[in-house]
mmCIF file of C-alpha atoms in Angstrom:
data_model
loop_
_atom_site.group_PDB
_atom_site.id
_atom_site.type_symbol
_atom_site.label_atom_id
_atom_site.label_comp_id
_atom_site.label_asym_id
_atom_site.label_seq_id
_atom_site.Cartn_x
_atom_site.Cartn_y
_atom_site.Cartn_z
ATOM 1 C CA ASP A 121 10.022 5.375 -18.021
ATOM 2 C CA THR A 122 9.207 3.068 -15.384
ATOM 3 C CA ALA A 123 9.542 4.855 -11.772
ATOM 4 C CA VAL A 124 9.710 1.928 -9.357
ATOM 5 C CA SER A 125 10.796 -1.823 -10.452
ATOM 6 C CA GLN A 126 11.241 -5.431 -9.822
ATOM 7 C CA THR A 127 12.566 -8.842 -11.080
ATOM 8 C CA PRO A 128 11.501 -11.227 -10.992
ATOM 9 C CA LYS A 129 7.986 -10.622 -11.664
ATOM 10 C CA TYR A 130 7.238 -14.354 -11.372
ATOM 11 C CA LEU A 131 9.301 -15.972 -9.340
ATOM 12 C CA VAL A 132 8.347 -20.566 -8.824
ATOM 13 C CA THR A 133 11.003 -21.646 -6.749
ATOM 14 C CA GLN A 134 10.993 -25.810 -3.711
ATOM 15 C CA MET A 135 10.766 -25.008 0.181
ATOM 16 C CA GLY A 136 14.168 -24.519 1.811
ATOM 17 C CA ASN A 137 16.001 -22.826 -1.663
ATOM 18 C CA ASP A 138 16.796 -19.133 -0.660
ATOM 19 C CA LYS A 139 15.471 -16.434 -3.936
ATOM 20 C CA SER A 140 16.263 -12.188 -3.924
ATOM 21 C CA ILE A 141 13.819 -10.457 -5.333
ATOM 22 C CA LYS A 142 15.055 -6.861 -6.402
ATOM 23 C CA CYS A 143 12.998 -3.348 -6.488
ATOM 24 C CA GLU A 144 15.274 0.264 -7.876
ATOM 25 C CA GLN A 145 13.534 3.031 -7.806
ATOM 26 C CA ASN A 146 14.160 6.246 -10.175
ATOM 27 C CA LEU A 147 12.311 8.950 -9.216
ATOM 28 C CA GLY A 148 14.876 10.259 -5.953
ATOM 29 C CA HIS A 149 12.602 9.492 -3.544
ATOM 30 C CA ASP A 150 14.205 9.026 0.259
ATOM 31 C CA THR A 151 12.132 6.318 1.359
ATOM 32 C CA MET A 152 11.973 2.568 0.321
ATOM 33 C CA TYR A 153 9.380 -0.770 1.418
ATOM 34 C CA TRP A 154 8.834 -3.351 1.108
ATOM 35 C CA TYR A 155 4.798 -5.069 1.517
ATOM 36 C CA LYS A 156 3.683 -8.618 1.239
ATOM 37 C CA GLN A 157 0.361 -8.597 0.105
ATOM 38 C CA ASP A 158 -0.670 -12.354 0.768
ATOM 39 C CA SER A 159 -3.603 -14.727 -1.071
ATOM 40 C CA LYS A 160 -6.590 -12.528 0.583
ATOM 41 C CA LYS A 161 -5.153 -9.013 -1.276
ATOM 42 C CA PHE A 162 -3.922 -7.665 2.763
ATOM 43 C CA LEU A 163 -1.190 -5.027 2.166
ATOM 44 C CA LYS A 164 1.335 -5.519 4.804
ATOM 45 C CA ILE A 165 4.510 -3.421 5.417
ATOM 46 C CA MET A 166 7.266 -5.792 6.036
ATOM 47 C CA PHE A 167 10.385 -3.822 5.965
ATOM 48 C CA SER A 168 10.956 0.356 5.433
ATOM 49 C CA TYR A 169 15.014 1.973 4.254
ATOM 50 C CA ASN A 170 15.213 5.932 4.349
ATOM 51 C CA ASN A 171 17.746 6.459 3.121
ATOM 52 C CA LYS A 172 19.960 4.005 3.643
ATOM 53 C CA GLU A 173 18.527 2.853 7.048
ATOM 54 C CA LEU A 174 16.290 0.115 8.628
ATOM 55 C CA ILE A 175 13.453 2.527 9.501
ATOM 56 C CA ILE A 176 10.557 -0.119 10.411
ATOM 57 C CA ASN A 177 10.856 -3.736 10.112
ATOM 58 C CA GLU A 178 7.937 -5.909 11.488
ATOM 59 C CA THR A 179 7.393 -9.625 12.850
ATOM 60 C CA VAL A 180 8.673 -10.940 9.657
ATOM 61 C CA PRO A 181 10.465 -14.107 10.511
ATOM 62 C CA ASN A 182 13.604 -12.557 10.588
ATOM 63 C CA ARG A 183 14.117 -15.889 7.166
ATOM 64 C CA PHE A 184 13.642 -12.019 5.080
ATOM 65 C CA SER A 185 16.971 -9.854 5.204
ATOM 66 C CA PRO A 186 15.963 -6.838 3.131
ATOM 67 C CA LYS A 187 19.197 -4.994 1.805
ATOM 68 C CA SER A 188 19.720 -1.431 1.190
ATOM 69 C CA PRO A 189 23.167 -1.768 -2.045
ATOM 70 C CA ASP A 190 22.147 2.433 -2.244
ATOM 71 C CA LYS A 191 19.109 4.968 -2.049
ATOM 72 C CA ALA A 192 17.656 4.114 -5.029
ATOM 73 C CA HIS A 193 17.160 0.247 -4.022
ATOM 74 C CA LEU A 194 15.608 -2.283 -1.409
ATOM 75 C CA ASN A 195 16.206 -5.393 -2.086
ATOM 76 C CA LEU A 196 15.336 -8.956 -0.502
ATOM 77 C CA HIS A 197 16.860 -12.044 0.432
ATOM 78 C CA ILE A 198 14.238 -15.103 1.468
ATOM 79 C CA ASN A 199 16.115 -17.458 2.899
ATOM 80 C CA SER A 200 15.340 -21.110 3.976
ATOM 81 C CA LEU A 201 11.390 -20.536 1.472
ATOM 82 C CA GLU A 202 8.186 -22.374 2.961
ATOM 83 C CA LEU A 203 5.334 -22.555 1.677
ATOM 84 C CA GLY A 204 3.823 -19.841 3.770
ATOM 85 C CA ASP A 205 5.652 -17.223 1.601
ATOM 86 C CA SER A 206 3.533 -18.108 -1.414
ATOM 87 C CA ALA A 207 1.916 -14.028 -2.152
ATOM 88 C CA VAL A 208 2.782 -11.052 -3.760
ATOM 89 C CA TYR A 209 5.263 -9.421 -2.957
ATOM 90 C CA PHE A 210 5.953 -5.356 -3.775
ATOM 91 C CA CYS A 211 8.381 -2.700 -3.247
ATOM 92 C CA ALA A 212 7.659 1.027 -3.068
ATOM 93 C CA SER A 213 8.818 4.293 -2.686
ATOM 94 C CA SER A 214 8.391 7.849 -1.601
ATOM 95 C CA SER A 215 9.597 11.060 -0.326
ATOM 96 C CA ARG A 216 9.831 12.834 2.915
ATOM 97 C CA GLY A 217 7.970 16.260 1.077
ATOM 98 C CA SER A 218 5.207 14.995 -0.745
ATOM 99 C CA ALA A 219 4.201 13.453 3.214
ATOM 100 C CA TYR A 220 5.262 10.067 1.810
ATOM 101 C CA GLU A 221 2.759 8.984 -0.360
ATOM 102 C CA GLN A 222 3.813 5.704 -2.303
ATOM 103 C CA TYR A 223 4.445 4.759 -5.727
ATOM 104 C CA PHE A 224 4.493 0.638 -5.800
ATOM 105 C CA GLY A 225 6.408 -1.515 -8.291
ATOM 106 C CA PRO A 226 4.650 -4.661 -10.383
ATOM 107 C CA GLY A 227 4.892 -6.761 -7.771
ATOM 108 C CA THR A 228 6.801 -10.841 -7.966
ATOM 109 C CA ARG A 229 4.668 -13.079 -7.009
ATOM 110 C CA LEU A 230 6.340 -15.884 -4.774
ATOM 111 C CA THR A 231 5.197 -19.214 -5.455
ATOM 112 C CA VAL A 232 6.650 -22.132 -3.346
ATOM 113 C CA THR A 233 6.246 -25.406 -3.942
ATOM 114 C CA SER B 16 -3.069 -2.320 18.523
ATOM 115 C CA GLN B 17 -4.215 -0.395 16.444
ATOM 116 C CA LYS B 18 -6.703 -1.049 13.599
ATOM 117 C CA ILE B 19 -8.026 -0.091 10.363
ATOM 118 C CA GLU B 20 -11.310 -1.070 8.975
ATOM 119 C CA GLN B 21 -12.152 -0.599 5.346
ATOM 120 C CA ASN B 22 -16.747 -0.933 5.402
ATOM 121 C CA SER B 23 -17.557 -3.262 3.479
ATOM 122 C CA GLU B 24 -15.470 -5.762 0.889
ATOM 123 C CA ALA B 25 -17.382 -5.012 -1.957
ATOM 124 C CA LEU B 26 -19.135 -2.325 -3.697
ATOM 125 C CA ASN B 27 -21.838 -2.352 -6.341
ATOM 126 C CA ILE B 28 -23.379 1.064 -7.572
ATOM 127 C CA GLN B 29 -24.909 2.339 -10.696
ATOM 128 C CA GLU B 30 -23.094 4.714 -13.595
ATOM 129 C CA GLY B 31 -23.043 7.632 -12.589
ATOM 130 C CA LYS B 32 -24.035 7.416 -8.602
ATOM 131 C CA THR B 33 -21.548 8.221 -5.804
ATOM 132 C CA ALA B 34 -19.512 5.920 -4.989
ATOM 133 C CA THR B 35 -18.802 6.267 -0.500
ATOM 134 C CA LEU B 36 -16.095 4.360 1.157
ATOM 135 C CA THR B 37 -15.135 4.230 4.145
ATOM 136 C CA CYS B 38 -12.092 3.861 6.165
ATOM 137 C CA ASN B 39 -12.434 3.288 10.195
ATOM 138 C CA TYR B 40 -9.344 3.310 12.510
ATOM 139 C CA THR B 41 -8.039 3.175 16.377
ATOM 140 C CA ASN B 42 -6.682 4.946 18.721
ATOM 141 C CA TYR B 43 -4.509 7.391 17.538
ATOM 142 C CA SER B 44 -4.171 9.175 14.558
ATOM 143 C CA PRO B 45 -2.190 9.171 11.547
ATOM 144 C CA ALA B 46 -0.377 12.050 10.355
ATOM 145 C CA TYR B 47 -1.586 11.252 6.889
ATOM 146 C CA LEU B 48 -4.679 9.221 5.281
ATOM 147 C CA GLN B 49 -3.733 8.277 2.243
ATOM 148 C CA TRP B 50 -5.449 6.224 -0.732
ATOM 149 C CA TYR B 51 -4.801 4.204 -3.534
ATOM 150 C CA ARG B 52 -6.653 3.046 -6.107
ATOM 151 C CA GLN B 53 -5.452 -1.794 -6.758
ATOM 152 C CA ASP B 54 -6.204 -3.179 -9.815
ATOM 153 C CA PRO B 55 -6.021 -7.086 -10.443
ATOM 154 C CA GLY B 56 -2.299 -8.070 -11.118
ATOM 155 C CA ARG B 57 -0.522 -4.722 -10.700
ATOM 156 C CA GLY B 58 0.240 -2.204 -7.691
ATOM 157 C CA PRO B 59 -1.561 -0.316 -5.191
ATOM 158 C CA VAL B 60 -1.890 3.643 -7.579
ATOM 159 C CA PHE B 61 -1.879 6.833 -5.192
ATOM 160 C CA LEU B 62 -4.879 9.013 -5.844
ATOM 161 C CA LEU B 63 -4.838 11.507 -2.794
ATOM 162 C CA LEU B 64 -4.500 12.087 0.966
ATOM 163 C CA ILE B 65 -5.142 14.453 4.010
ATOM 164 C CA ARG B 66 -3.561 15.079 6.154
ATOM 165 C CA GLU B 67 -4.474 14.810 10.553
ATOM 166 C CA ASN B 68 -4.864 18.389 9.694
ATOM 167 C CA GLU B 69 -7.473 19.149 7.159
ATOM 168 C CA LYS B 70 -11.570 17.814 7.047
ATOM 169 C CA GLU B 71 -11.590 17.495 2.954
ATOM 170 C CA LYS B 72 -9.877 17.196 0.152
ATOM 171 C CA ARG B 73 -10.635 17.132 -3.631
ATOM 172 C CA LYS B 74 -9.708 16.471 -7.210
ATOM 173 C CA GLU B 75 -10.562 15.577 -10.137
ATOM 174 C CA ARG B 76 -14.431 13.729 -8.992
ATOM 175 C CA LEU B 77 -12.259 12.407 -6.035
ATOM 176 C CA LYS B 78 -13.582 13.946 -2.830
ATOM 177 C CA VAL B 79 -11.998 13.101 0.586
ATOM 178 C CA THR B 80 -12.749 13.643 4.175
ATOM 179 C CA PHE B 81 -11.383 13.085 7.689
ATOM 180 C CA ASP B 82 -13.390 13.162 11.127
ATOM 181 C CA THR B 83 -10.438 12.516 13.895
ATOM 182 C CA THR B 84 -13.452 12.180 16.649
ATOM 183 C CA LEU B 85 -15.170 10.028 14.381
ATOM 184 C CA LYS B 86 -11.481 8.815 12.758
ATOM 185 C CA GLN B 87 -12.827 7.993 10.202
ATOM 186 C CA SER B 88 -12.228 8.901 6.329
ATOM 187 C CA LEU B 89 -14.589 8.545 3.656
ATOM 188 C CA PHE B 90 -13.749 8.534 0.046
ATOM 189 C CA HIS B 91 -16.108 9.538 -2.826
ATOM 190 C CA ILE B 92 -15.950 9.137 -6.516
ATOM 191 C CA THR B 93 -18.698 11.398 -7.373
ATOM 192 C CA ALA B 94 -19.974 10.957 -11.288
ATOM 193 C CA SER B 95 -18.867 6.773 -11.333
ATOM 194 C CA GLN B 96 -17.446 5.467 -14.812
ATOM 195 C CA PRO B 97 -17.163 1.259 -15.067
ATOM 196 C CA ALA B 98 -13.637 2.252 -15.217
ATOM 197 C CA ASP B 99 -13.328 3.290 -12.088
ATOM 198 C CA SER B 100 -14.168 -1.125 -10.952
ATOM 199 C CA ALA B 101 -11.346 -1.300 -9.019
ATOM 200 C CA THR B 102 -9.888 -2.464 -5.384
ATOM 201 C CA TYR B 103 -9.722 0.778 -2.851
ATOM 202 C CA LEU B 104 -7.199 1.375 -0.130
ATOM 203 C CA CYS B 105 -6.793 3.579 2.579
ATOM 204 C CA ALA B 106 -3.776 3.349 5.075
ATOM 205 C CA LEU B 107 -2.692 4.950 7.229
ATOM 206 C CA VAL B 108 0.738 6.702 7.078
ATOM 207 C CA TYR B 109 2.280 7.882 10.883
ATOM 208 C CA SER B 110 5.022 10.764 11.784
ATOM 209 C CA SER B 111 7.752 10.061 9.590
ATOM 210 C CA ALA B 112 6.202 7.081 8.312
ATOM 211 C CA SER B 113 7.173 5.287 10.996
ATOM 212 C CA LYS B 114 3.891 3.470 10.815
ATOM 213 C CA ILE B 115 1.680 2.403 7.699
ATOM 214 C CA ILE B 116 -0.747 0.684 7.937
ATOM 215 C CA PHE B 117 -3.012 -1.214 4.796
ATOM 216 C CA GLY B 118 -7.325 -1.781 5.298
ATOM 217 C CA SER B 119 -8.284 -5.055 3.509
ATOM 218 C CA GLY B 120 -9.194 -3.196 0.799
ATOM 219 C CA THR B 121 -13.020 -2.090 -0.970
ATOM 220 C CA ARG B 122 -14.174 -3.744 -4.206
ATOM 221 C CA LEU B 123 -15.854 -2.006 -6.290
ATOM 222 C CA SER B 124 -17.892 -2.648 -8.936
ATOM 223 C CA ILE B 125 -19.783 -0.051 -11.253
ATOM 224 C CA ARG B 126 -21.575 -1.129 -13.767
ATOM 225 C CA PRO B 127 -24.001 0.369 -16.727
#
């Protein structure tokens, strides 16, 4: 059973396009996150949602918009893609009851050409 | 602004020795300090966490210490094995996960 799943695993697209990455967790967690890991492997949080409510919204371009249709899903939509958006994007989930230990998805490698 | 630093980008040690990784931070102590392992091409995997009011936690061959005066956490792997080779990340989690900061990681290599 996959705990945190993301689709697609790889995404290659051209500048200016709009794309979405989907994330689902089956752990019953109440908090979900999106992270960006750049080429230097630095992992930076972008968004955090608790029970469908936005908790963390770090300084990211407003071309990035998270959408949480329910507690088990947190999708990431990106408009007008730029070369600098190329990175690996990780979804994660956690529960307040377990001190926010996070379970990460396998990542989506986005390449913008 | 809050900063977090892991002592070295890479650490190479002999199998069987104890690996010690360091995580330093500035300003405010987090509610939780977490350690993760990341293998190439995969997402981070949670290993251990320690709370602000705790000094030390252990889990099998792993030990974490937390010194809020020094603003430092040490992560130890005893009796290291080549399978322990990976990148290790520390993360600061502030109250109610209102802020989460990851370190840049230490790439640990255990040679046979």
